[in-house]
XYZ file of C-alpha atoms in Angstrom:
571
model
C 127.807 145.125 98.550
C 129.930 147.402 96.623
C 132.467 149.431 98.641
C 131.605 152.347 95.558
C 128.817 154.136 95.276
C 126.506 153.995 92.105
C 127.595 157.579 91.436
C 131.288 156.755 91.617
C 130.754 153.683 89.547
C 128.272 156.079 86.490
C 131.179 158.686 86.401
C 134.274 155.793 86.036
C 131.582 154.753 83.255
C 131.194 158.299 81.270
C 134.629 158.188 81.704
C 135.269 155.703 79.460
C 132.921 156.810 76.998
C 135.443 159.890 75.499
C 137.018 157.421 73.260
C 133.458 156.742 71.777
C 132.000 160.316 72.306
C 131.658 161.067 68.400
C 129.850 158.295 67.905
C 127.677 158.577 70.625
C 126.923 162.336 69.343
C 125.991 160.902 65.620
C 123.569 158.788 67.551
C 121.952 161.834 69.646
C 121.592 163.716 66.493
C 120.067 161.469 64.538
C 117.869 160.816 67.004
C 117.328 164.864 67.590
C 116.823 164.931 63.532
C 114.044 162.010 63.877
C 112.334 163.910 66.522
C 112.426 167.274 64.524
C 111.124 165.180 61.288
C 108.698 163.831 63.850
C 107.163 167.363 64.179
C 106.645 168.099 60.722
C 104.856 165.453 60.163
C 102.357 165.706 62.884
C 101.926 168.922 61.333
C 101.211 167.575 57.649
C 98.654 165.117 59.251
C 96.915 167.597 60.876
C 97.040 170.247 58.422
C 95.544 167.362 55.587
C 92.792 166.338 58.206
C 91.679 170.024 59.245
C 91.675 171.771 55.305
C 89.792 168.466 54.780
C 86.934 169.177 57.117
C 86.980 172.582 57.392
C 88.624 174.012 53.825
C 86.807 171.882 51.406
C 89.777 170.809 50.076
C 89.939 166.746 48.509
C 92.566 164.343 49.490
C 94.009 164.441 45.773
C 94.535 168.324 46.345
C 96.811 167.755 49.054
C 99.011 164.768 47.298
C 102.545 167.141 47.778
C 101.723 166.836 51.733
C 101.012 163.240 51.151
C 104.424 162.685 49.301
C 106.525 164.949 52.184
C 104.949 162.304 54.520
C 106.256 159.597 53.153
C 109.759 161.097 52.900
C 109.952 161.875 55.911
C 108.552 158.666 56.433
C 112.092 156.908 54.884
C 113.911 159.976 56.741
C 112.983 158.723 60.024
C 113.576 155.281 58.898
C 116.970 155.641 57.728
C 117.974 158.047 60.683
C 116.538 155.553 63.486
C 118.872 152.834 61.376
C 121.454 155.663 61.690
C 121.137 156.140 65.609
C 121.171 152.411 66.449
C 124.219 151.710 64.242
C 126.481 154.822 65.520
C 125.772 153.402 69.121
C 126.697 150.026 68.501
C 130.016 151.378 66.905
C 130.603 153.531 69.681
C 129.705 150.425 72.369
C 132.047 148.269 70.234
C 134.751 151.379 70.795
C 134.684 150.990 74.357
C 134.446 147.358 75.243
C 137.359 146.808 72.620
C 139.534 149.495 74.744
C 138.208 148.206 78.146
C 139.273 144.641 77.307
C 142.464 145.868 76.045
C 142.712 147.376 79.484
C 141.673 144.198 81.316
C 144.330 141.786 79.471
C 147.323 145.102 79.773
C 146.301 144.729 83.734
C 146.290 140.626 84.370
C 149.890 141.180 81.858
C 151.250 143.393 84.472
C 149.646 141.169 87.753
C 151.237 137.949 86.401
C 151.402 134.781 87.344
C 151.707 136.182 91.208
C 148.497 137.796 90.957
C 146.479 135.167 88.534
C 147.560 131.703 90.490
C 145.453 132.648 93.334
C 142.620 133.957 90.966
C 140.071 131.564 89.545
C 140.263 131.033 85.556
C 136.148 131.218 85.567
C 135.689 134.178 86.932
C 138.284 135.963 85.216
C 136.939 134.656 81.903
C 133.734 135.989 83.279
C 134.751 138.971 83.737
C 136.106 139.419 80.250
C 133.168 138.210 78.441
C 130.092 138.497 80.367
C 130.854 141.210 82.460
C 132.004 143.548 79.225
C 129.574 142.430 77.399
C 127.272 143.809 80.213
C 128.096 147.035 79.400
C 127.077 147.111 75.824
C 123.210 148.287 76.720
C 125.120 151.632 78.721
C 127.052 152.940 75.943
C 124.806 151.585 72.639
C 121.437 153.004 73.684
C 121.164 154.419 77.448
C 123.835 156.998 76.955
C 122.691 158.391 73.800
C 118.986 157.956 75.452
C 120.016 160.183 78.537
C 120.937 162.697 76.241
C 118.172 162.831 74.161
C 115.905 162.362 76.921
C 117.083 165.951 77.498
C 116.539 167.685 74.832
C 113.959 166.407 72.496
C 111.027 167.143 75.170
C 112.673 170.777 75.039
C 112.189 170.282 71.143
C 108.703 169.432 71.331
C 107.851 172.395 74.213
C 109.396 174.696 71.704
C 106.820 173.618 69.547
C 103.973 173.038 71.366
C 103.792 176.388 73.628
C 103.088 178.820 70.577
C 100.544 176.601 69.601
C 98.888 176.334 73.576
C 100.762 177.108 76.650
C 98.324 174.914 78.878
C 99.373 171.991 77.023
C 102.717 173.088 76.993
C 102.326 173.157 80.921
C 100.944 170.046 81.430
C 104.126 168.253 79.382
C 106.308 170.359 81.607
C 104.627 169.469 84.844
C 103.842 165.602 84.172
C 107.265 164.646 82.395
C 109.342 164.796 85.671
C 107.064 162.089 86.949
C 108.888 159.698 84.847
C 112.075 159.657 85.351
C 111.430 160.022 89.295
C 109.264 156.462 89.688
C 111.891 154.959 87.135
C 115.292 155.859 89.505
C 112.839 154.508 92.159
C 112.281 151.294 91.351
C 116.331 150.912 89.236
C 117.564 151.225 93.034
C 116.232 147.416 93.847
C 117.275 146.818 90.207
C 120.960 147.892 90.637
C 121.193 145.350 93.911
C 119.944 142.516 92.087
C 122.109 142.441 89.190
C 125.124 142.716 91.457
C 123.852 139.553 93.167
C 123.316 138.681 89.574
C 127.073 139.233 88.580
C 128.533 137.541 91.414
C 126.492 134.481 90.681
C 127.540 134.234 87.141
C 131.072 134.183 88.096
C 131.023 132.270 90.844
C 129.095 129.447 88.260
C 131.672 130.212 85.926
C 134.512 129.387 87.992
C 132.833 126.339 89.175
C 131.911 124.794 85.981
C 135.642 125.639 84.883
C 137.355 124.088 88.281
C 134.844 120.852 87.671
C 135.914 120.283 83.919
C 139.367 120.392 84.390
C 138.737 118.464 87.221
C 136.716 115.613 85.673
C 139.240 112.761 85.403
C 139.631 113.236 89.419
C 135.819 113.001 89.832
C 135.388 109.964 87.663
C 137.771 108.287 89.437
C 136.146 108.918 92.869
C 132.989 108.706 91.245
C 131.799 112.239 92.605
C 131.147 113.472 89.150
C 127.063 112.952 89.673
C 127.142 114.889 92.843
C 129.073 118.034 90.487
C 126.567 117.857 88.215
C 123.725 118.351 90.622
C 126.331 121.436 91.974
C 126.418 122.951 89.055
C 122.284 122.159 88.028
C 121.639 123.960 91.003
C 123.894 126.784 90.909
C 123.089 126.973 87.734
C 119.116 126.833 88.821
C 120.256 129.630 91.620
C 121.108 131.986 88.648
C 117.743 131.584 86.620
C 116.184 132.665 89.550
C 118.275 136.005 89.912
C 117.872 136.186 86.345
C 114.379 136.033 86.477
C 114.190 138.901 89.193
C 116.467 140.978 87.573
C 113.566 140.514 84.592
C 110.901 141.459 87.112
C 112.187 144.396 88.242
C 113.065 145.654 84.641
C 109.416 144.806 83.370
C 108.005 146.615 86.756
C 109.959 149.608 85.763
C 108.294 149.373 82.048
C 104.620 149.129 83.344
C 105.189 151.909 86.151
C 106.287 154.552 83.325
C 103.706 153.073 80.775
C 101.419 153.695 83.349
C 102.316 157.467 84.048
C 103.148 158.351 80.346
C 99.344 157.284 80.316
C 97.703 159.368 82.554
C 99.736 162.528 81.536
C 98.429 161.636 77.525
C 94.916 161.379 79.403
C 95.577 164.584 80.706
C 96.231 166.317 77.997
C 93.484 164.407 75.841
C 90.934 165.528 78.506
C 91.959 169.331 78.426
C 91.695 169.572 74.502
C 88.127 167.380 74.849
C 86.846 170.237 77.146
C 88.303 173.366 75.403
C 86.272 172.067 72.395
C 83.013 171.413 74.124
C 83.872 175.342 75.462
C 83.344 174.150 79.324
C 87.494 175.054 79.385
C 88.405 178.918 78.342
C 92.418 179.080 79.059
C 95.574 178.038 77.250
C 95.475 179.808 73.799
C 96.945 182.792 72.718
C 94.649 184.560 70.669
C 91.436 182.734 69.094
C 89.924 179.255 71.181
C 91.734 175.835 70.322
C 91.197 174.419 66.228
C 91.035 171.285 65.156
C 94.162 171.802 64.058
C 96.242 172.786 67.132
C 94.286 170.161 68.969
C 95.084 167.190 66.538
C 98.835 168.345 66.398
C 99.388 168.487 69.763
C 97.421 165.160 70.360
C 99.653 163.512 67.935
C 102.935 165.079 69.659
C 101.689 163.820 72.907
C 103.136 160.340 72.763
C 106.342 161.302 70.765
C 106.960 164.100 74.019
C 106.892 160.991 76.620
C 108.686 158.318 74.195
C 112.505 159.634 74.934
C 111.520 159.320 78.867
C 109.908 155.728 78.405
C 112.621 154.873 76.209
C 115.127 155.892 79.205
C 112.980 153.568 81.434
C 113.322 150.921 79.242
C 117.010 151.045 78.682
C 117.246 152.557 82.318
C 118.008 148.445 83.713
C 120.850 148.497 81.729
C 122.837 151.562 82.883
C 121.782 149.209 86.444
C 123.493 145.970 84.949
C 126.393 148.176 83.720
C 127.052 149.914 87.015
C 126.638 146.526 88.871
C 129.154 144.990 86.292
C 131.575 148.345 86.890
C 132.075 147.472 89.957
C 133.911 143.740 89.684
C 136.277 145.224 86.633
C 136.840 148.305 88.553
C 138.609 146.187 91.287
C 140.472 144.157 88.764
C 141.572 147.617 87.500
C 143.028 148.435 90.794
C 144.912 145.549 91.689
C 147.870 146.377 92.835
C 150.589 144.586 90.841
C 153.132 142.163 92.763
C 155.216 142.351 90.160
C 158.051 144.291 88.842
C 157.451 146.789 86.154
C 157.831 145.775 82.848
C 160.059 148.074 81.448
C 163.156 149.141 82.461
C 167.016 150.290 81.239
C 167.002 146.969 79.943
C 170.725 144.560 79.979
C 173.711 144.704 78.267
C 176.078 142.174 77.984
C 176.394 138.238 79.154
C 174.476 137.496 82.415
C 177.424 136.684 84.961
C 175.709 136.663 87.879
C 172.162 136.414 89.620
C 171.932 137.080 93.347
C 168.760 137.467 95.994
C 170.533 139.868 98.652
C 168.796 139.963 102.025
C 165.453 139.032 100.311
C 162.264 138.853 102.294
C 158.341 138.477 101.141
C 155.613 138.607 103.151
C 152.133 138.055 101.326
C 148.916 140.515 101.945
C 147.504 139.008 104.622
C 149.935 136.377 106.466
C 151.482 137.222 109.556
C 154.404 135.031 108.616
C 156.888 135.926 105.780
C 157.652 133.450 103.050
C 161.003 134.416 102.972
C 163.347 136.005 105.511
C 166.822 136.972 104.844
C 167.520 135.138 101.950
C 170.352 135.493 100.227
C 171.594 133.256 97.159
C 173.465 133.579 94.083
C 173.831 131.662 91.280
C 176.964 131.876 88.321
C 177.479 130.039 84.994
C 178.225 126.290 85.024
C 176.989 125.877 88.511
C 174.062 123.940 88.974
C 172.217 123.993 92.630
C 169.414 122.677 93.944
C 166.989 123.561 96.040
C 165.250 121.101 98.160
C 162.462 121.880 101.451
C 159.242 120.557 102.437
C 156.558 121.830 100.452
C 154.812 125.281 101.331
C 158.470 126.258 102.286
C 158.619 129.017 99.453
C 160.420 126.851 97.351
C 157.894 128.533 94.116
C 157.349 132.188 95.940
C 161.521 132.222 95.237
C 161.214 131.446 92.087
C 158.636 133.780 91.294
C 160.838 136.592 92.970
C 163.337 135.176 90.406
C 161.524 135.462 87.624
C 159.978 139.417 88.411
C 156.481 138.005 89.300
C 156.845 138.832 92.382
C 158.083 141.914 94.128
C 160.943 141.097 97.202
C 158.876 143.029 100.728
C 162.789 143.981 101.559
C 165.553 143.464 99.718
C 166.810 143.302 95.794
C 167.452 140.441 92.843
C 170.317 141.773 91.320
C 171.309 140.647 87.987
C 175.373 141.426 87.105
C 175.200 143.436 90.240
C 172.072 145.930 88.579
C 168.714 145.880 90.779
C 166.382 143.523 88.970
C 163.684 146.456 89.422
C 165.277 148.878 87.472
C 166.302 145.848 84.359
C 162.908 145.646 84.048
C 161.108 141.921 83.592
C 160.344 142.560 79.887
C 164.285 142.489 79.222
C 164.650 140.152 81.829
C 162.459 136.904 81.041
C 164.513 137.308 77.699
C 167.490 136.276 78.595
C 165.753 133.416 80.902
C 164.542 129.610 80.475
C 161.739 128.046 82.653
C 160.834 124.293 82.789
C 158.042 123.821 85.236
C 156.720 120.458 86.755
C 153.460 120.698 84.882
C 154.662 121.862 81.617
C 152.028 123.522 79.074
C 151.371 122.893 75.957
C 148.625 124.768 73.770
C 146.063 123.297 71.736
C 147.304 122.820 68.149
C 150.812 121.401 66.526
C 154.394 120.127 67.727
C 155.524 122.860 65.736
C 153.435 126.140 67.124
C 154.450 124.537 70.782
C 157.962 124.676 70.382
C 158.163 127.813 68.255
C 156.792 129.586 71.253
C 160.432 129.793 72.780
C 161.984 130.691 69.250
C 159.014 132.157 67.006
C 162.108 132.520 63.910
C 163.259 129.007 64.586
C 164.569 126.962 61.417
C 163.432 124.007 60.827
C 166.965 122.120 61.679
C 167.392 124.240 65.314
C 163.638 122.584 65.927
C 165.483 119.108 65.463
C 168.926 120.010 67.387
C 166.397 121.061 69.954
C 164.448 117.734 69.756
C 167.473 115.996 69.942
C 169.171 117.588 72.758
C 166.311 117.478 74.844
C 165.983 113.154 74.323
C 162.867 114.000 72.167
C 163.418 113.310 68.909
C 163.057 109.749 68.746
C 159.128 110.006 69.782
C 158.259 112.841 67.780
C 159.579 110.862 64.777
C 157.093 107.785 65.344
C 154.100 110.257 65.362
C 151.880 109.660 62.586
C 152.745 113.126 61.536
C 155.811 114.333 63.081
C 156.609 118.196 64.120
C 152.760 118.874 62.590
C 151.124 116.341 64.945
C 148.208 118.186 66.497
C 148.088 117.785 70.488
C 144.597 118.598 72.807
C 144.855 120.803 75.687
C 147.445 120.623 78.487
C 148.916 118.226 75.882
C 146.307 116.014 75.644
C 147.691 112.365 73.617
C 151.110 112.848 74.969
C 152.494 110.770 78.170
C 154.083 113.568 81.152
C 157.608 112.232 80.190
C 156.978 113.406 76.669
C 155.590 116.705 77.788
C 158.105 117.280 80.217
C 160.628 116.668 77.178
C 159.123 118.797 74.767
C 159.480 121.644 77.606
C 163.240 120.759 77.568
C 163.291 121.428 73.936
C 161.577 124.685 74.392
C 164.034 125.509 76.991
C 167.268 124.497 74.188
C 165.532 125.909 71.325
C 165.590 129.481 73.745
C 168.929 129.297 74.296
C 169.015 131.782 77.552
C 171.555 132.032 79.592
C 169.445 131.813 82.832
C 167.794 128.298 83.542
C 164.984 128.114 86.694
C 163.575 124.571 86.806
C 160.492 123.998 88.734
C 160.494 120.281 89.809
C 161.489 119.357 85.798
C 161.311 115.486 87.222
C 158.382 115.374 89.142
C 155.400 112.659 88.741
C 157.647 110.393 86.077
C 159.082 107.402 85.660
C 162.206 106.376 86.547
C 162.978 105.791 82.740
C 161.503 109.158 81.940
C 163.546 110.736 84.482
C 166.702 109.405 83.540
C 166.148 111.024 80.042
C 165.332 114.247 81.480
C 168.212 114.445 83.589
C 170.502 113.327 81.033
C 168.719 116.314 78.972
C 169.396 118.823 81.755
C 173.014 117.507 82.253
C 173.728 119.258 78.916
C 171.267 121.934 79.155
C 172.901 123.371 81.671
C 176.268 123.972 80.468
C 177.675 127.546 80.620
C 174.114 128.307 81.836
C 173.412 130.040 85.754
C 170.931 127.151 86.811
C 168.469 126.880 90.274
C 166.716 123.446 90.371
C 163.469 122.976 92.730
C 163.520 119.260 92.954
C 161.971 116.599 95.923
C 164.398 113.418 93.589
C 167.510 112.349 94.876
C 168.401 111.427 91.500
C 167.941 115.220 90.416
C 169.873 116.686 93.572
C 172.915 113.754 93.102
C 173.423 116.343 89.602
C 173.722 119.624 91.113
C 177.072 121.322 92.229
C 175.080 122.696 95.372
C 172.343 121.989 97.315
C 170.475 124.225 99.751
C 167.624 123.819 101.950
C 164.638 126.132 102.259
C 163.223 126.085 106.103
C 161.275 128.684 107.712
C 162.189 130.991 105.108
C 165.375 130.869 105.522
C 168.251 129.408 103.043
C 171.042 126.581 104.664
C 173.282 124.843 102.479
C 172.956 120.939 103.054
C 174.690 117.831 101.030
C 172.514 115.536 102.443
C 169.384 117.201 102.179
C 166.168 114.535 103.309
C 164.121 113.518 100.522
C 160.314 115.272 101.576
């Protein structure tokens, strides 16, 4: 259940509709124009019928009434193409902002905030659950207010002619919108339960396909894909209720537009047969007051059925609201952004009596830890895993806020450097380096977007690369698949070395750098790192004795504290 209610989740939603508001007014007026249009030519229909039958005038004596009806004919036309296309533009407006909104929010989360998220449903909640919201702001918006005011239009028109029919429009139109807010309540439930199966399917099918070398080898792929068949069987059947409920709303308002037509219809049928005597002004009802407000009849319930209709789509858009609202209001575990910024060299990075506890635990990660690293000095840090070894590291790197303490870079809180200015001036070589679908090239040019050609190579080079991009079939332009797809992990982890030259940062955190490779592999990565981190302030996470034989210092993370120790066990 959402902890909002539907009314706080429709007023977050009109909120975002001022960027779009102008369009959303082109879209009301044309559709108040159509309806005014709409009017005049039940008017010219019944004015041709009645001089026809009662005025003795021919069809070919009437041909300028004839030729107003069919331009207002193309009027309508063009002003219903009008409507629709201004609340498209106007849905486009929004989405395109919200979005923008979404990715500005997971940019200031971070890594602390998306590693515990699943990629699925946060790629369904940028797609689908946007999208969602395209029905709210193209057509039920604009619908709500012309709901509004074209029956007003229509009663303006209609009493002078006969008040009784006038009444019985006034009296039979709230019937609508009641019975369609009735049954939308079961509707708004449903496509929450609707929502949260879609993303939970969407993470799933995500977390199998990147898992699908693991299944195959433990040949548990088959059972997956009867997972995923029937969650995917679960959602057709939500789907397929959501449907219901939307089509029950449809025949309910069908149904009462109906009866108050039949009403009306009825009324007119007696006042000519003279058994009814009330509801004109002066002289009994015509033929052509009845035929005019007989043909307005429809057109005064359309704007409410049209509401109906579009009426389990404000429900899917305040069901979706509620998901991106709470990604909205994460609070961020990072450190802002922007900040005074940093002048100078980097000369020193200390943690100074640093402690993080995460939302939820009752243990801290990290309790009094204090460490500092300076240029030329390598040091390791070694501990079991789950020790905080990575929570550090994101404190180092701004992704995560310290509970007490400060990171101080030359002696200035990190908080007030700001991370922006920050990751700058800093290098990171994970354990599972990334690499992005496409060439050699756009991968290393990541670190160094203005690279020239010959620092790619010096990069290549330093980093004990160069000789394997070389025997590629097409060198620096070679194309590599996701996650580096083609490439071995002592090739990857090399090309993340050259990243790490080609950057040239003074700061250098290494995540493991020599994890899950060869011995050969390793000795070229080391040998890489050796002069990598020259002049450089360097913190190595490492489990290899091979890696922690390098470094000038080695401490030991246990129970979140910090303890220096030379002969720190291999875990």
């Amino acid at each position: 259940m959402s902890s909002r209610s539907d009314k706080e989740q429709r007023q977050w939603l009109k909120g975002l509709s001022v960027s779009s508001s102008r369009w959303i007014q082109v879209s009301v007026a044309a559709g108040v124009g159509s309806g005014v249009l709409l009017i005049l030519q039940a008017h010219l229909l019944a004015s041709v019928v009645h001089d026809t039958l009662f005025n003795d005038q021919g069809l070919l004596d009437q041909w300028q009434r004839f030729a107003w009806m069919i331009v207002i004919l193309f009027l309508r036309a063009f002003l219903s193409v009008v409507r629709e296309w201004a609340g498209q533009m106007g849905s486009t407006r929004v989405r395109q902002d919200l979005r923008r909104q979404l990715l500005h929010k997971l940019e200031r989360l971070g890594p602390g905030f998306t590693s515990g998220e699943r990629s699925g449903r946060l790629v369904s909640e940028l797609m689908e659950q946007v999208e969602a919201l395209d029905g709210f702001f193209a057509r039920y918006l604009p619908q709500v207010s012309l709901a509004a005011l074209l029956p007003l239009v229509f009663l303006a028109f209609v009493f002078p002619v006969n008040w009784a029919a006038g009444l019985i429009f006034l009296l039979t139109a709230p019937l609508i919108p009641l019975f369609m807010a009735l049954v939308g309540i079961k509707a708004a439930e449903a496509n929450r339960r609707n929502f949260e199966a879609l993303s939970t399917l969407g993470a799933q099918f995500l977390d199998i396909v990147q898992g699908i070398v693991t299944l195959k080898l433990f040949d548990r792929s088959r059972e997956q894909a009867d997972v995923v068949a029937r969650g995917a069987d679960d959602f057709r059947v939500r789907t397929m209720q959501v449907l219901r409920l939307a089509f029950l709303s449809s025949a309910v308002l069908e149904f009462f537009a109906s009866i108050s037509i039949a009403l009306v219809a009825v009324y007119l049928g007696f006042s000519f047969l003279g058994h009814l005597d009330f509801g004109y002004w002066e002289a009994p009802v015509t033929l052509y007051q009845g035929l005019f407000i007989l043909l307005l009849a429809p057109e005064f319930y359309l704007p409410l059925r049209e509401l109906g209709t579009h009426y389990h789509a404000k429900q899917e858009a305040v069901a979706a609201a509620d998901r991106l609202r709470n990604l909205l209001d994460q609070t961020s575990l990072a450190l802002p952004a922007e900040g005074c910024g940093l002048e100078g060299p980097v000369k020193s990075l200390e943690v100074c009596a640093g402690q993080l506890h995460y939302p939820g635990r009752d243990k801290p990660v990290l309790t009094d830890v204090n460490l500092s690293l300076e240029p030329g000095r390598l040091v390791a840090l070694v501990g079991r895993s789950g020790a905080g070894k990575s929570s550090l590291l994101q404190v180092l790197l701004g992704f995560r806020a310290l509970t007490h303490g400060e990171v101080r870079v030359n002696g200035k809180p990190l908080q007030a450097i700001g991370t922006s200015a920050w990751l700058e001036r800093v290098a990171w070589v994970s354990q599972q380096a990334s690499l992005i679908p496409g060439s050699l090239r756009e991968n290393l040019l990541i670190a160094a977007p203005n690279a020239s050609e010959y620092a790619l190579y010096t990069a290549l080079e330093q980093a004990n690369a160069l000789e394997f991009v070389q025997r590629l079939p097409d060198g620096l332009d070679t194309q590599v698949g996701e996650r580096g797809v083609g490439l071995s992990g002592g090739q990857i982890q090399r090309l993340a070395l050259a990243r790490a030259f080609l950057k040239d940062a003074p700061v250098l955190l290494l995540d493991e750098p020599t994890a899950n490779l060869d011995r050969e592999s390793e000795q070229l990565v080391l040998a890489a790192l050796e002069s990598l981190c020259q002049g450089r302030l360097v913190l190595m996470l490492t489990h290899r004795r091979a890696s922690m034989l390098k470094a000038d210092q080695v401490l030991r993370l246990e129970s979140g504290r910090l303890v220096e120790d030379r002969q720190a066990e291999v875990h």
